[in-house]
Amino acid sequence: MIPRVGPIDPTAPVRIEVACDSGHAVAYAFWHRPPGTDEWKKFAEGRTDGSPGERHQATLDAQPHAQIYYWVAVSNPARPHAAYHAHLTLTQRDAPVPHGSIDLHGTTDAAGNDSVEQWLDLV
Amino acid sequence: MRAALIVFALLVASSIPVTAQDADTTQADDDSAAVDDAESDSADLVRRAAASVISSYSVPDMPAAAFLGTTPATITRPATARDFLIGLASGVDEHGQARQGFALEASPSAIVPGLGVSLDQYREPGITPRYLLANLLISLGAARAAGDSSPTVLAYGVRLTLVDRRDPMRDPAFLEALGDSIARCRPRAPIPGIPRADSSSQMNALLRDLLAEHHDRAVRCMDSHTRKLARRYARAHWNASSVSIAYAGGEQLQRGSFARRRHAGDRVWATGAIRVSGIAQTLLYADWTHDRGDAAPDVFDALSYGARFNVGSESVNGFVELLGQARSATPSGVPGRATAWSAGLELRAAESLWISAGLGERFRRTASPDVVAVLASVRWGISLRPWLSPAE
């Protein structure tokens, strides 16, 4: 089932934040497809850079029926086969977007890695 | 240079009586005939203890499996509380009895909501409650000894890392390199064929396959990059300090029934590594085994301990070690104490493959010239595993 996120307020930007509470390093990329088009455009990418207090977030001007495609990778080579928990949170004007909290969880492989990619339909 | 050293070690190992050690080798050398029965028993016990200790000279990854003496074919590793409950349920069969071969490992910080530990919290200096929580693992397992009438043993264990100076996830430079490595594996574009949001944006089999293909490609790429990175880091920190402890206990279940259970024993492990300048390391090990001995009257309580000094590098080491065992409630004829020592040279021939040659009890029983010590990941827990060379 594809998550349907919204309703989106087209007058305010959407902020997307990636957070991980299982001690994994993360990398991510986000693409956007405006309504009625076929082309995806990358609008953000990032990664753990080792600095304390780092936050991973991106902002997008979006409309209903737009789509967001995400790729989130987690890694902890010190802990193979470990459970991971990450979240994607969409907000507008600092308020959560309805159905805009996406849970990403699973177990890493023998090298301590996993990735998740999927798309969201904004409504 | 490495090849020359390996060849040298092979020659040494095969040409002198004090040769390599292999835990499965049982050939005795001529010297052992000279000792009396009690001493022979004692030496044998020490050797067996040494073999088992050496084969796991670190706190076991999964204490419950170590208690059972098994290597589970499949380990359930739940990522959520729900998965954990499902995993527990899978350990019980339709008759309410423990299922053979069941094995489960979980981190409370992963399965208990609110106990998650972010990378920032994990990196806070010192031994913080969050750090300890993130390094706490619980395990469960069930196994039955050979024979239809043998009771099932249900084991439970807990493992905790207190200090680990070789933990890369607290090193900003490593984290930056790790972030770079995994970011290189991001896909160039989304999968093709995604329906528009204003149409019926549903998942179909083709899209599922494409997502799976993207996932596999990204993870393979990440595995390749992060393994290299982790190996380099582990080698650079081969003699770092660390302290780990673990406990496992067990219950004997007659006919697998939880209602007819009896305590089967306890086991506690502790290991410590102390960095000594840039080229040496001292290792300490203790393993206390308490067994009620209900099923085996000759079983006794034992405290195995050891100390070892390594000097060299991540690929070549000289070592001196002392192993001992203090026993209580021993059957007649079994001495209450035994010790063994050894010293030698170890060379890393390949990843997780070591060649060892030396003198002392550890090397005494394997005089066969075709036996070359092939000690995989055994160097008193200073091997790259379990931390940084998974699945080698």
Coordinates of N, CA and C in Angstrom, one line a residue, chain A residues 1-2 4 20-29 31 33 35-38 40 42 45-54 65-67 69 71 73-85 105-107 109-119 121-122, chain B residues 77-80 83 105 109-110 115-120 122-123 131 134-135 167-169 172 174-176 178-180 182-183 185-191 194-199 201-203 207 211 214-215 218-219 222-223 226-227 230 385-391:
Chain A
M1 N 0.9 -1.2 0.0 CA 0.0 0.0 0.0 C 0.9 1.2 0.0
I2 N 0.6 2.1 -0.9 CA 1.4 3.4 -1.0 C 0.8 4.4 0.0
R4 N -0.5 7.6 1.5 CA -1.1 8.8 1.0 C -1.1 9.8 2.2
C20 N 17.0 8.7 13.0 CA 17.2 7.3 13.3 C 17.5 7.2 14.8
D21 N 16.8 6.3 15.5 CA 17.0 6.1 16.9 C 17.5 4.8 17.3
S22 N 18.3 4.2 16.4 CA 19.0 2.9 16.7 C 20.5 3.0 16.5
G23 N 21.0 4.2 16.5 CA 22.5 4.4 16.5 C 23.1 4.1 15.2
H24 N 22.4 4.2 14.1 CA 23.0 3.9 12.8 C 23.3 5.2 12.1
A25 N 24.4 5.1 11.2 CA 24.6 6.2 10.3 C 23.6 6.2 9.2
V26 N 23.2 7.3 8.7 CA 22.2 7.3 7.6 C 22.7 8.1 6.4
A27 N 22.1 7.7 5.3 CA 22.3 8.5 4.0 C 20.9 8.6 3.4
Y28 N 20.6 9.6 2.7 CA 19.3 9.7 2.1 C 19.3 10.5 0.8
A29 N 18.2 10.3 0.1 CA 18.0 11.2 -1.1 C 16.5 11.2 -1.3
W31 N 13.4 12.7 -4.1 CA 13.0 13.2 -5.4 C 11.5 13.7 -5.3
R33 N 8.0 14.7 -7.8 CA 7.4 14.7 -9.1 C 6.1 15.6 -8.9
P35 N 2.5 17.3 -9.8 CA 1.3 16.6 -10.3 C 1.2 16.8 -11.8
G36 N 0.8 15.7 -12.5 CA 0.6 15.8 -14.0 C 1.9 15.7 -14.8
T37 N 3.0 15.4 -14.2 CA 4.2 15.2 -14.9 C 4.8 13.8 -14.7
D38 N 5.8 13.5 -15.6 CA 6.4 12.2 -15.5 C 7.9 12.3 -15.0
W40 N 11.0 13.0 -12.5 CA 11.4 13.1 -11.1 C 12.6 14.0 -11.0
K42 N 15.5 15.4 -8.2 CA 16.1 15.2 -6.9 C 16.1 16.6 -6.2
E45 N 19.6 15.6 -0.7 CA 20.4 14.4 -0.4 C 21.3 14.7 0.8
G46 N 21.7 13.7 1.6 CA 22.5 14.0 2.7 C 23.0 12.7 3.3
R47 N 23.7 12.9 4.4 CA 24.4 11.7 5.0 C 24.9 12.1 6.4
T48 N 25.2 11.1 7.2 CA 25.9 11.4 8.5 C 27.3 11.9 8.2
D49 N 27.6 13.0 8.8 CA 29.0 13.5 8.6 C 29.9 13.5 9.8
G50 N 29.4 12.9 10.9 CA 30.2 12.8 12.1 C 30.2 14.0 13.0
S51 N 29.4 15.0 12.6 CA 29.4 16.2 13.5 C 28.3 16.0 14.6
P52 N 28.5 16.5 15.8 CA 27.5 16.3 16.8 C 26.2 17.1 16.5
G53 N 25.1 16.6 16.9 CA 23.8 17.3 16.8 C 23.3 17.5 15.4
E54 N 23.8 16.7 14.4 CA 23.4 16.9 13.0 C 22.0 16.5 12.9
H65 N -1.4 15.9 -4.9 CA -1.2 15.0 -6.1 C 0.3 15.0 -6.6
A66 N 1.1 15.7 -5.9 CA 2.6 15.6 -6.1 C 3.0 14.3 -5.5
Q67 N 4.2 13.9 -5.8 CA 4.8 12.6 -5.2 C 6.2 12.9 -4.7
Y69 N 9.6 10.6 -3.7 CA 10.3 9.3 -3.7 C 11.5 9.4 -2.7
W71 N 14.8 7.5 -0.7 CA 15.8 6.4 -0.4 C 16.5 6.7 0.9
A73 N 19.2 5.0 3.7 CA 20.1 3.9 4.0 C 20.6 4.0 5.4
V74 N 20.8 2.9 6.0 CA 21.3 2.9 7.4 C 22.5 1.9 7.5
S75 N 23.5 2.3 8.3 CA 24.7 1.4 8.4 C 25.3 1.5 9.8
N76 N 25.6 0.4 10.3 CA 26.4 0.3 11.5 C 27.3 -1.0 11.4
P77 N 28.5 -0.9 10.8 CA 29.3 -2.1 10.6 C 29.7 -2.8 11.8
A78 N 29.6 -2.1 13.0 CA 29.9 -2.7 14.2 C 28.9 -3.6 14.7
R79 N 27.7 -3.5 14.1 CA 26.6 -4.4 14.6 C 25.9 -5.0 13.4
P80 N 26.4 -6.1 13.0 CA 25.7 -6.9 11.9 C 24.4 -7.4 12.5
H81 N 23.4 -7.7 11.6 CA 22.2 -8.3 11.9 C 21.5 -7.6 13.1
A82 N 21.5 -6.3 13.1 CA 20.9 -5.5 14.2 C 19.6 -4.9 13.7
A83 N 18.7 -4.7 14.6 CA 17.4 -4.0 14.3 C 17.7 -2.5 14.1
Y84 N 17.0 -1.9 13.2 CA 17.2 -0.5 13.1 C 15.8 0.2 13.0
H85 N 15.8 1.4 13.5 CA 14.5 2.2 13.5 C 14.8 3.6 13.0
H105 N 11.7 0.4 9.5 CA 12.4 -0.4 10.5 C 12.7 -1.8 9.8
G106 N 13.6 -2.5 10.4 CA 14.0 -3.8 9.8 C 15.3 -4.2 10.5
T107 N 15.9 -5.2 9.9 CA 17.2 -5.7 10.4 C 18.3 -5.6 9.4
D109 N 21.9 -6.3 7.4 CA 22.5 -7.6 6.9 C 23.8 -7.9 7.7
A110 N 24.5 -8.9 7.2 CA 25.7 -9.3 7.8 C 26.8 -8.3 7.9
A111 N 26.7 -7.3 7.0 CA 27.7 -6.2 7.1 C 27.2 -4.9 7.8
G112 N 25.9 -5.1 8.4 CA 25.4 -4.0 9.1 C 24.6 -2.9 8.3
N113 N 24.2 -3.3 7.1 CA 23.6 -2.3 6.2 C 22.2 -2.7 5.8
D114 N 21.4 -1.7 5.5 CA 20.1 -1.9 4.8 C 19.7 -0.5 4.2
S115 N 18.8 -0.6 3.3 CA 18.2 0.6 2.7 C 16.7 0.4 2.4
V116 N 16.0 1.5 2.3 CA 14.6 1.4 2.1 C 14.3 2.5 1.0
E117 N 13.5 2.2 0.0 CA 13.1 3.2 -0.9 C 11.6 2.9 -1.3
Q118 N 10.9 4.0 -1.5 CA 9.5 4.0 -1.7 C 9.0 5.3 -2.1
W119 N 7.8 5.5 -2.5 CA 7.3 6.8 -2.8 C 6.0 7.1 -2.0
D121 N 2.4 9.4 -2.0 CA 1.5 10.3 -2.7 C 1.0 11.4 -1.8
L122 N 1.2 12.6 -2.2 CA 0.6 13.7 -1.4 C -0.8 13.9 -1.9
Chain B
R77 N 15.7 -12.2 15.0 CA 16.2 -10.9 15.5 C 15.1 -9.9 15.3
P78 N 14.2 -9.8 16.3 CA 13.1 -8.9 16.1 C 13.5 -7.4 16.1
A79 N 12.8 -6.6 15.3 CA 13.1 -5.2 15.2 C 12.0 -4.4 16.0
T80 N 10.9 -5.0 16.4 CA 9.9 -4.3 17.1 C 9.4 -5.2 18.2
D83 N 7.3 -7.9 16.8 CA 8.1 -9.0 16.2 C 8.7 -9.8 17.4
E105 N 17.5 -13.4 19.5 CA 18.4 -12.4 20.0 C 17.7 -11.0 19.8
S109 N 16.8 -1.9 23.5 CA 16.7 -0.5 22.9 C 16.0 -0.5 21.6
A110 N 15.9 -1.7 20.9 CA 15.2 -1.7 19.6 C 13.8 -2.1 19.8
L115 N 13.0 3.5 24.2 CA 14.3 3.2 24.7 C 15.4 3.3 23.5
G116 N 14.9 3.8 22.4 CA 15.8 4.0 21.3 C 17.0 4.9 21.6
V117 N 18.1 4.6 21.0 CA 19.3 5.4 21.2 C 19.8 6.0 19.9
S118 N 19.8 7.3 19.8 CA 20.2 8.0 18.5 C 21.8 7.9 18.5
L119 N 22.3 8.2 17.3 CA 23.7 8.2 17.2 C 24.4 9.3 18.1
D120 N 23.7 10.4 18.2 CA 24.2 11.5 19.1 C 24.3 11.0 20.5
Y122 N 24.4 8.0 21.5 CA 25.4 6.9 21.6 C 26.8 7.4 21.7
R123 N 27.0 8.6 21.1 CA 28.4 9.2 21.0 C 28.7 10.0 22.2
Y131 N 24.4 4.4 26.3 CA 25.5 3.6 25.7 C 25.4 2.2 26.1
A134 N 22.3 0.6 24.6 CA 22.5 0.2 23.2 C 23.4 -1.0 23.0
N135 N 24.2 -1.3 24.0 CA 25.1 -2.4 23.9 C 24.6 -3.6 24.7
D167 N 35.3 1.0 19.2 CA 33.9 1.1 18.6 C 33.9 2.3 17.6
P168 N 33.8 2.0 16.3 CA 33.9 3.0 15.3 C 32.8 4.0 15.3
M169 N 31.6 3.6 15.9 CA 30.5 4.5 15.9 C 30.6 5.7 16.8
P172 N 34.2 10.3 15.1 CA 33.7 11.2 14.1 C 34.3 11.0 12.7
F174 N 35.5 8.2 11.5 CA 35.0 7.0 10.9 C 33.5 7.3 10.4
L175 N 32.8 8.0 11.2 CA 31.4 8.2 10.8 C 31.3 9.1 9.5
E176 N 32.2 10.0 9.4 CA 32.2 10.8 8.2 C 32.5 9.9 7.0
L178 N 32.1 6.7 6.8 CA 30.9 5.8 6.7 C 29.8 6.5 5.9
G179 N 29.5 7.7 6.3 CA 28.4 8.4 5.7 C 28.7 8.6 4.2
D180 N 30.0 8.9 3.9 CA 30.4 9.0 2.5 C 30.2 7.7 1.7
I182 N 28.3 5.1 2.3 CA 26.9 4.6 2.0 C 26.2 5.6 1.0
A183 N 26.5 6.9 1.2 CA 25.9 7.9 0.3 C 26.2 7.6 -1.2
C185 N 26.2 5.0 -2.6 CA 25.3 3.9 -3.1 C 23.9 4.3 -3.4
R186 N 23.6 5.5 -3.3 CA 22.2 6.0 -3.5 C 21.9 5.8 -5.0
P187 N 20.6 5.4 -5.3 CA 20.2 5.2 -6.7 C 20.3 6.6 -7.5
R188 N 20.5 6.5 -8.8 CA 20.5 7.7 -9.6 C 19.2 8.3 -9.7
A189 N 18.2 7.5 -9.8 CA 16.8 8.0 -10.0 C 15.8 7.0 -9.4
P190 N 14.6 7.4 -9.2 CA 13.6 6.4 -8.8 C 13.4 5.3 -9.8
I191 N 12.7 4.3 -9.3 CA 12.4 3.2 -10.3 C 11.5 3.7 -11.4
I194 N 6.4 4.4 -12.1 CA 5.6 4.7 -10.9 C 4.3 5.4 -11.4
P195 N 3.1 4.9 -11.1 CA 1.9 5.7 -11.6 C 1.8 7.0 -10.9
R196 N 1.2 7.9 -11.6 CA 1.0 9.3 -11.0 C 0.0 9.2 -9.8
A197 N 0.2 10.2 -9.0 CA -0.6 10.2 -7.8 C -2.1 10.4 -8.1
D198 N -2.4 11.1 -9.2 CA -3.8 11.3 -9.5 C -4.5 10.1 -10.2
S199 N -3.6 9.1 -10.5 CA -4.2 7.9 -11.0 C -4.2 6.9 -9.8
S201 N -2.4 4.9 -7.7 CA -0.9 4.7 -7.5 C -0.7 3.5 -6.6
Q202 N -0.9 2.4 -7.1 CA -0.8 1.1 -6.4 C 0.4 0.4 -6.7
M203 N 0.9 -0.4 -5.8 CA 2.0 -1.3 -6.0 C 1.6 -2.5 -6.8
L207 N 6.6 -3.3 -10.1 CA 7.2 -2.3 -9.2 C 7.9 -2.9 -8.0
L211 N 11.8 -2.4 -7.1 CA 12.2 -1.9 -5.8 C 13.2 -2.9 -5.2
H214 N 16.5 -2.6 -6.9 CA 17.2 -1.4 -6.4 C 17.8 -1.6 -5.0
H215 N 17.0 -2.2 -4.2 CA 17.4 -2.4 -2.8 C 18.7 -3.3 -2.8
A218 N 21.8 -1.5 -4.0 CA 22.3 -0.5 -3.0 C 23.0 -1.2 -1.9
V219 N 22.4 -2.3 -1.4 CA 22.9 -2.9 -0.2 C 24.3 -3.6 -0.5
M222 N 26.8 -1.0 -0.6 CA 27.1 -0.5 0.8 C 28.0 -1.6 1.5
D223 N 27.6 -2.8 1.3 CA 28.4 -3.9 1.9 C 29.9 -3.8 1.5
T226 N 31.5 -0.6 3.0 CA 31.6 -0.5 4.5 C 32.5 -1.6 5.0
R227 N 32.6 -2.7 4.4 CA 33.5 -3.8 4.8 C 34.9 -3.4 4.8
A230 N 35.5 -0.8 7.5 CA 35.5 -1.4 8.8 C 36.8 -2.2 9.0
R385 N 36.5 -10.0 14.2 CA 35.1 -10.3 14.5 C 35.0 -10.2 16.0
P386 N 33.8 -10.0 16.7 CA 32.6 -9.9 16.0 C 32.3 -8.5 15.5
W387 N 33.1 -7.6 15.9 CA 32.8 -6.2 15.7 C 32.9 -5.8 14.2
L388 N 33.9 -6.1 13.5 CA 34.1 -5.4 12.3 C 34.4 -6.2 11.1
S389 N 34.3 -7.5 11.1 CA 34.5 -8.3 9.9 C 33.4 -9.3 9.8
P390 N 32.2 -8.9 9.7 CA 31.1 -9.8 9.6 C 31.2 -10.7 8.4
A391 N 30.7 -11.9 8.5 CA 30.5 -12.8 7.4 C 31.7 -13.0 6.6

